[in-house]
Amino acid sequence: MGFVKSSPASQCADLRTAYHDCFNRWFSERFSKGKCDKEECVAEWEKYRGCLAENLKEKHLRNILLEAEESYFPNKGHDGSRSCFNHQ
């Protein structure tokens, strides 16, 4: 039986689970009740994102992550509103 390398996603599975658990908890307990705390789950997201970025970099796929992030968060870093979403 040959050696099979694990994917970046599987190498970061525990961090993914922690982020998804935090997000689901935030969504059901805060966001769905009209409370918007954008700082919730940031630490979990950064750890997961960092793990993916490092593993993708090793496979020369990091640009895919950066392009996807830019398409999902085009206004990242400059939000003047108090709502959870940027409206254009």
Tab-separated table of N, CA and C in Angstrom:
chain	number	residue	atom	x	y	z
A	1	MET	N	0.851	-1.175	0.000
A	1	MET	CA	0.000	0.000	0.000
A	1	MET	C	0.891	1.230	0.000
A	2	GLY	N	0.600	2.210	-0.891
A	2	GLY	CA	1.425	3.403	-1.028
A	2	GLY	C	1.119	4.453	0.022
A	3	PHE	N	2.038	5.381	0.155
A	3	PHE	CA	1.893	6.493	1.076
A	3	PHE	C	0.999	7.549	0.432
A	4	VAL	N	-0.028	7.986	1.140
A	4	VAL	CA	-0.930	9.006	0.640
A	4	VAL	C	-0.787	10.243	1.511
A	5	LYS	N	-0.413	11.359	0.886
A	5	LYS	CA	-0.312	12.618	1.629
A	5	LYS	C	-1.705	13.131	1.938
A	6	SER	N	-1.861	13.693	3.115
A	6	SER	CA	-3.170	14.251	3.465
A	6	SER	C	-3.324	15.622	2.830
A	7	SER	N	-4.545	16.007	2.606
A	7	SER	CA	-4.831	17.301	1.990
A	7	SER	C	-4.667	18.407	3.026
A	8	PRO	N	-4.508	19.671	2.554
A	8	PRO	CA	-4.438	20.792	3.503
A	8	PRO	C	-5.654	20.841	4.416
A	9	ALA	N	-6.819	20.534	3.863
A	9	ALA	CA	-8.035	20.582	4.672
A	9	ALA	C	-7.992	19.555	5.790
A	10	SER	N	-7.508	18.352	5.503
A	10	SER	CA	-7.472	17.330	6.547
A	10	SER	C	-6.410	17.638	7.589
A	11	GLN	N	-5.327	18.293	7.181
A	11	GLN	CA	-4.294	18.674	8.139
A	11	GLN	C	-4.780	19.761	9.080
A	12	CYS	N	-5.800	20.475	8.696
A	12	CYS	CA	-6.344	21.572	9.496
A	12	CYS	C	-7.730	21.244	10.048
A	13	ALA	N	-8.097	19.982	10.054
A	13	ALA	CA	-9.462	19.570	10.409
A	13	ALA	C	-9.878	20.018	11.805
A	14	ASP	N	-8.999	19.895	12.795
A	14	ASP	CA	-9.356	20.300	14.161
A	14	ASP	C	-9.622	21.801	14.242
A	15	LEU	N	-8.810	22.587	13.537
A	15	LEU	CA	-9.005	24.037	13.530
A	15	LEU	C	-10.283	24.397	12.779
A	16	ARG	N	-10.573	23.671	11.714
A	16	ARG	CA	-11.815	23.890	10.970
A	16	ARG	C	-13.021	23.621	11.861
A	17	THR	N	-12.979	22.523	12.596
A	17	THR	CA	-14.077	22.173	13.497
A	17	THR	C	-14.266	23.247	14.557
A	18	ALA	N	-13.171	23.727	15.139
A	18	ALA	CA	-13.262	24.771	16.166
A	18	ALA	C	-13.887	26.038	15.594
A	19	TYR	N	-13.486	26.429	14.376
A	19	TYR	CA	-14.053	27.619	13.748
A	19	TYR	C	-15.535	27.418	13.445
A	20	HIS	N	-15.884	26.294	12.853
A	20	HIS	CA	-17.284	26.041	12.505
A	20	HIS	C	-18.166	25.961	13.749
A	21	ASP	N	-17.670	25.353	14.808
A	21	ASP	CA	-18.436	25.306	16.064
A	21	ASP	C	-18.678	26.717	16.596
A	22	CYS	N	-17.631	27.527	16.585
A	22	CYS	CA	-17.754	28.905	17.059
A	22	CYS	C	-18.736	29.676	16.182
A	23	PHE	N	-18.593	29.563	14.864
A	23	PHE	CA	-19.479	30.280	13.951
A	23	PHE	C	-20.930	29.861	14.146
A	24	ASN	N	-21.178	28.567	14.221
A	24	ASN	CA	-22.556	28.078	14.396
A	24	ASN	C	-23.159	28.564	15.707
A	25	ARG	N	-22.348	28.580	16.755
A	25	ARG	CA	-22.805	29.083	18.051
A	25	ARG	C	-23.117	30.579	17.949
A	26	TRP	N	-22.215	31.353	17.324
A	26	TRP	CA	-22.421	32.788	17.142
A	26	TRP	C	-23.685	33.037	16.321
A	27	PHE	N	-23.850	32.299	15.236
A	27	PHE	CA	-24.997	32.516	14.364
A	27	PHE	C	-26.306	32.246	15.092
A	28	SER	N	-26.371	31.129	15.807
A	28	SER	CA	-27.636	30.763	16.460
A	28	SER	C	-27.913	31.570	17.724
A	29	GLU	N	-26.887	31.930	18.474
A	29	GLU	CA	-27.092	32.613	19.746
A	29	GLU	C	-27.025	34.137	19.654
A	30	ARG	N	-26.375	34.672	18.627
A	30	ARG	CA	-26.201	36.123	18.552
A	30	ARG	C	-26.812	36.706	17.277
A	31	PHE	N	-26.281	36.315	16.143
A	31	PHE	CA	-26.688	36.920	14.879
A	31	PHE	C	-28.180	36.743	14.609
A	32	SER	N	-28.693	35.546	14.808
A	32	SER	CA	-30.108	35.289	14.522
A	32	SER	C	-31.036	36.057	15.469
A	33	LYS	N	-30.476	36.592	16.553
A	33	LYS	CA	-31.267	37.375	17.499
A	33	LYS	C	-30.979	38.875	17.367
A	34	GLY	N	-30.323	39.238	16.267
A	34	GLY	CA	-30.082	40.648	15.978
A	34	GLY	C	-28.857	41.245	16.631
A	35	LYS	N	-28.022	40.427	17.247
A	35	LYS	CA	-26.804	40.930	17.879
A	35	LYS	C	-25.633	40.631	16.955
A	36	CYS	N	-24.934	41.680	16.589
A	36	CYS	CA	-23.848	41.513	15.627
A	36	CYS	C	-22.526	41.890	16.272
A	37	ASP	N	-21.740	40.915	16.584
A	37	ASP	CA	-20.394	41.129	17.094
A	37	ASP	C	-19.440	40.532	16.081
A	38	LYS	N	-18.883	41.375	15.227
A	38	LYS	CA	-18.021	40.899	14.148
A	38	LYS	C	-16.708	40.328	14.657
A	39	GLU	N	-16.367	40.579	15.894
A	39	GLU	CA	-15.107	40.078	16.433
A	39	GLU	C	-15.220	38.634	16.942
A	40	GLU	N	-16.425	38.140	17.002
A	40	GLU	CA	-16.654	36.765	17.457
A	40	GLU	C	-15.991	35.789	16.484
A	41	CYS	N	-15.282	34.838	16.977
A	41	CYS	CA	-14.659	33.748	16.201
A	41	CYS	C	-13.464	34.185	15.356
A	42	VAL	N	-12.990	35.410	15.519
A	42	VAL	CA	-11.848	35.884	14.741
A	42	VAL	C	-10.605	35.050	15.043
A	43	ALA	N	-10.357	34.750	16.296
A	43	ALA	CA	-9.169	33.965	16.659
A	43	ALA	C	-9.216	32.585	16.020
A	44	GLU	N	-10.385	31.954	16.054
A	44	GLU	CA	-10.535	30.624	15.456
A	44	GLU	C	-10.333	30.685	13.950
A	45	TRP	N	-10.898	31.731	13.314
A	45	TRP	CA	-10.754	31.896	11.871
A	45	TRP	C	-9.293	32.106	11.485
A	46	GLU	N	-8.592	32.967	12.219
A	46	GLU	CA	-7.190	33.250	11.905
A	46	GLU	C	-6.317	31.997	12.028
A	47	LYS	N	-6.560	31.184	13.042
A	47	LYS	CA	-5.788	29.943	13.197
A	47	LYS	C	-6.062	28.993	12.041
A	48	TYR	N	-7.323	28.829	11.678
A	48	TYR	CA	-7.707	27.946	10.582
A	48	TYR	C	-7.148	28.466	9.260
A	49	ARG	N	-7.317	29.749	9.001
A	49	ARG	CA	-6.816	30.362	7.772
A	49	ARG	C	-5.297	30.223	7.678
A	50	GLY	N	-4.613	30.446	8.791
A	50	GLY	CA	-3.156	30.312	8.804
A	50	GLY	C	-2.704	28.904	8.482
A	51	CYS	N	-3.399	27.931	9.039
A	51	CYS	CA	-3.078	26.530	8.772
A	51	CYS	C	-3.274	26.222	7.290
A	52	LEU	N	-4.399	26.640	6.732
A	52	LEU	CA	-4.654	26.409	5.313
A	52	LEU	C	-3.616	27.104	4.443
A	53	ALA	N	-3.322	28.350	4.770
A	53	ALA	CA	-2.356	29.108	3.976
A	53	ALA	C	-0.995	28.431	3.976
A	54	GLU	N	-0.554	27.983	5.126
A	54	GLU	CA	0.753	27.325	5.226
A	54	GLU	C	0.784	26.034	4.421
A	55	ASN	N	-0.255	25.243	4.540
A	55	ASN	CA	-0.297	23.978	3.818
A	55	ASN	C	-0.474	24.178	2.321
A	56	LEU	N	-1.226	25.185	1.943
A	56	LEU	CA	-1.399	25.470	0.521
A	56	LEU	C	-0.125	26.051	-0.086
A	57	LYS	N	0.592	26.837	0.711
A	57	LYS	CA	1.856	27.413	0.248
A	57	LYS	C	2.838	26.304	-0.105
A	58	GLU	N	2.889	25.282	0.729
A	58	GLU	CA	3.776	24.151	0.468
A	58	GLU	C	3.431	23.450	-0.840
A	59	LYS	N	2.181	23.527	-1.228
A	59	LYS	CA	1.730	22.876	-2.456
A	59	LYS	C	1.599	23.877	-3.606
A	60	HIS	N	2.079	25.103	-3.390
A	60	HIS	CA	2.032	26.159	-4.388
A	60	HIS	C	0.596	26.487	-4.811
A	61	LEU	N	-0.329	26.425	-3.869
A	61	LEU	CA	-1.734	26.706	-4.136
A	61	LEU	C	-2.255	27.898	-3.336
A	62	ARG	N	-1.375	28.614	-2.662
A	62	ARG	CA	-1.793	29.701	-1.779
A	62	ARG	C	-2.560	30.797	-2.521
A	63	ASN	N	-2.211	31.062	-3.780
A	63	ASN	CA	-2.914	32.106	-4.535
A	63	ASN	C	-4.389	31.805	-4.680
A	64	ILE	N	-4.756	30.542	-4.739
A	64	ILE	CA	-6.166	30.177	-4.827
A	64	ILE	C	-6.903	30.655	-3.581
A	65	LEU	N	-6.318	30.440	-2.412
A	65	LEU	CA	-6.925	30.891	-1.162
A	65	LEU	C	-7.050	32.408	-1.143
A	66	LEU	N	-6.005	33.105	-1.538
A	66	LEU	CA	-6.036	34.569	-1.522
A	66	LEU	C	-7.077	35.124	-2.491
A	67	GLU	N	-7.183	34.534	-3.671
A	67	GLU	CA	-8.177	34.984	-4.640
A	67	GLU	C	-9.594	34.719	-4.136
A	68	ALA	N	-9.808	33.564	-3.536
A	68	ALA	CA	-11.130	33.238	-2.997
A	68	ALA	C	-11.491	34.185	-1.866
A	69	GLU	N	-10.533	34.474	-1.004
A	69	GLU	CA	-10.780	35.382	0.110
A	69	GLU	C	-11.138	36.774	-0.411
A	70	GLU	N	-10.437	37.238	-1.412
A	70	GLU	CA	-10.718	38.560	-1.983
A	70	GLU	C	-12.114	38.607	-2.602
A	71	SER	N	-12.540	37.531	-3.241
A	71	SER	CA	-13.857	37.540	-3.865
A	71	SER	C	-14.980	37.481	-2.828
A	72	TYR	N	-14.732	36.872	-1.676
A	72	TYR	CA	-15.752	36.794	-0.628
A	72	TYR	C	-15.744	38.004	0.282
A	73	PHE	N	-14.578	38.634	0.464
A	73	PHE	CA	-14.443	39.774	1.369
A	73	PHE	C	-13.794	40.956	0.640
A	74	PRO	N	-14.448	41.510	-0.392
A	74	PRO	CA	-13.811	42.578	-1.167
A	74	PRO	C	-13.578	43.862	-0.383
A	75	ASN	N	-14.337	44.122	0.662
A	75	ASN	CA	-14.196	45.351	1.446
A	75	ASN	C	-13.484	45.107	2.764
A	76	LYS	N	-12.754	44.025	2.865
A	76	LYS	CA	-12.071	43.662	4.106
A	76	LYS	C	-11.190	44.820	4.581
A	77	GLY	N	-11.353	45.172	5.834
A	77	GLY	CA	-10.483	46.162	6.434
A	77	GLY	C	-11.027	47.577	6.463
A	78	HIS	N	-12.087	47.877	5.740
A	78	HIS	CA	-12.623	49.235	5.800
A	78	HIS	C	-14.144	49.201	5.810
A	79	ASP	N	-14.665	49.082	6.999
A	79	ASP	CA	-16.111	49.016	7.188
A	79	ASP	C	-16.527	50.165	8.087
A	80	GLY	N	-17.259	51.120	7.542
A	80	GLY	CA	-17.689	52.251	8.340
A	80	GLY	C	-19.057	52.073	8.962
A	81	SER	N	-19.767	51.005	8.586
A	81	SER	CA	-21.119	50.828	9.095
A	81	SER	C	-21.128	49.966	10.342
A	82	ARG	N	-22.300	49.956	11.003
A	82	ARG	CA	-22.455	49.133	12.186
A	82	ARG	C	-23.178	47.837	11.883
A	83	SER	N	-23.598	47.657	10.651
A	83	SER	CA	-24.303	46.428	10.301
A	83	SER	C	-23.300	45.300	10.109
A	84	CYS	N	-23.804	44.088	10.007
A	84	CYS	CA	-22.940	42.926	9.843
A	84	CYS	C	-22.419	42.793	8.422
A	85	PHE	N	-23.048	43.470	7.492
A	85	PHE	CA	-22.670	43.325	6.094
A	85	PHE	C	-22.377	44.672	5.496
A	86	ASN	N	-21.454	44.682	4.561
A	86	ASN	CA	-21.178	45.897	3.808
A	86	ASN	C	-22.153	45.962	2.648
A	87	HIS	N	-22.815	47.090	2.483
A	87	HIS	CA	-23.732	47.277	1.363
A	87	HIS	C	-23.070	48.238	0.390
A	88	GLN	N	-23.142	47.894	-0.869
A	88	GLN	CA	-22.524	48.775	-1.871
A	88	GLN	C	-23.582	49.470	-2.661
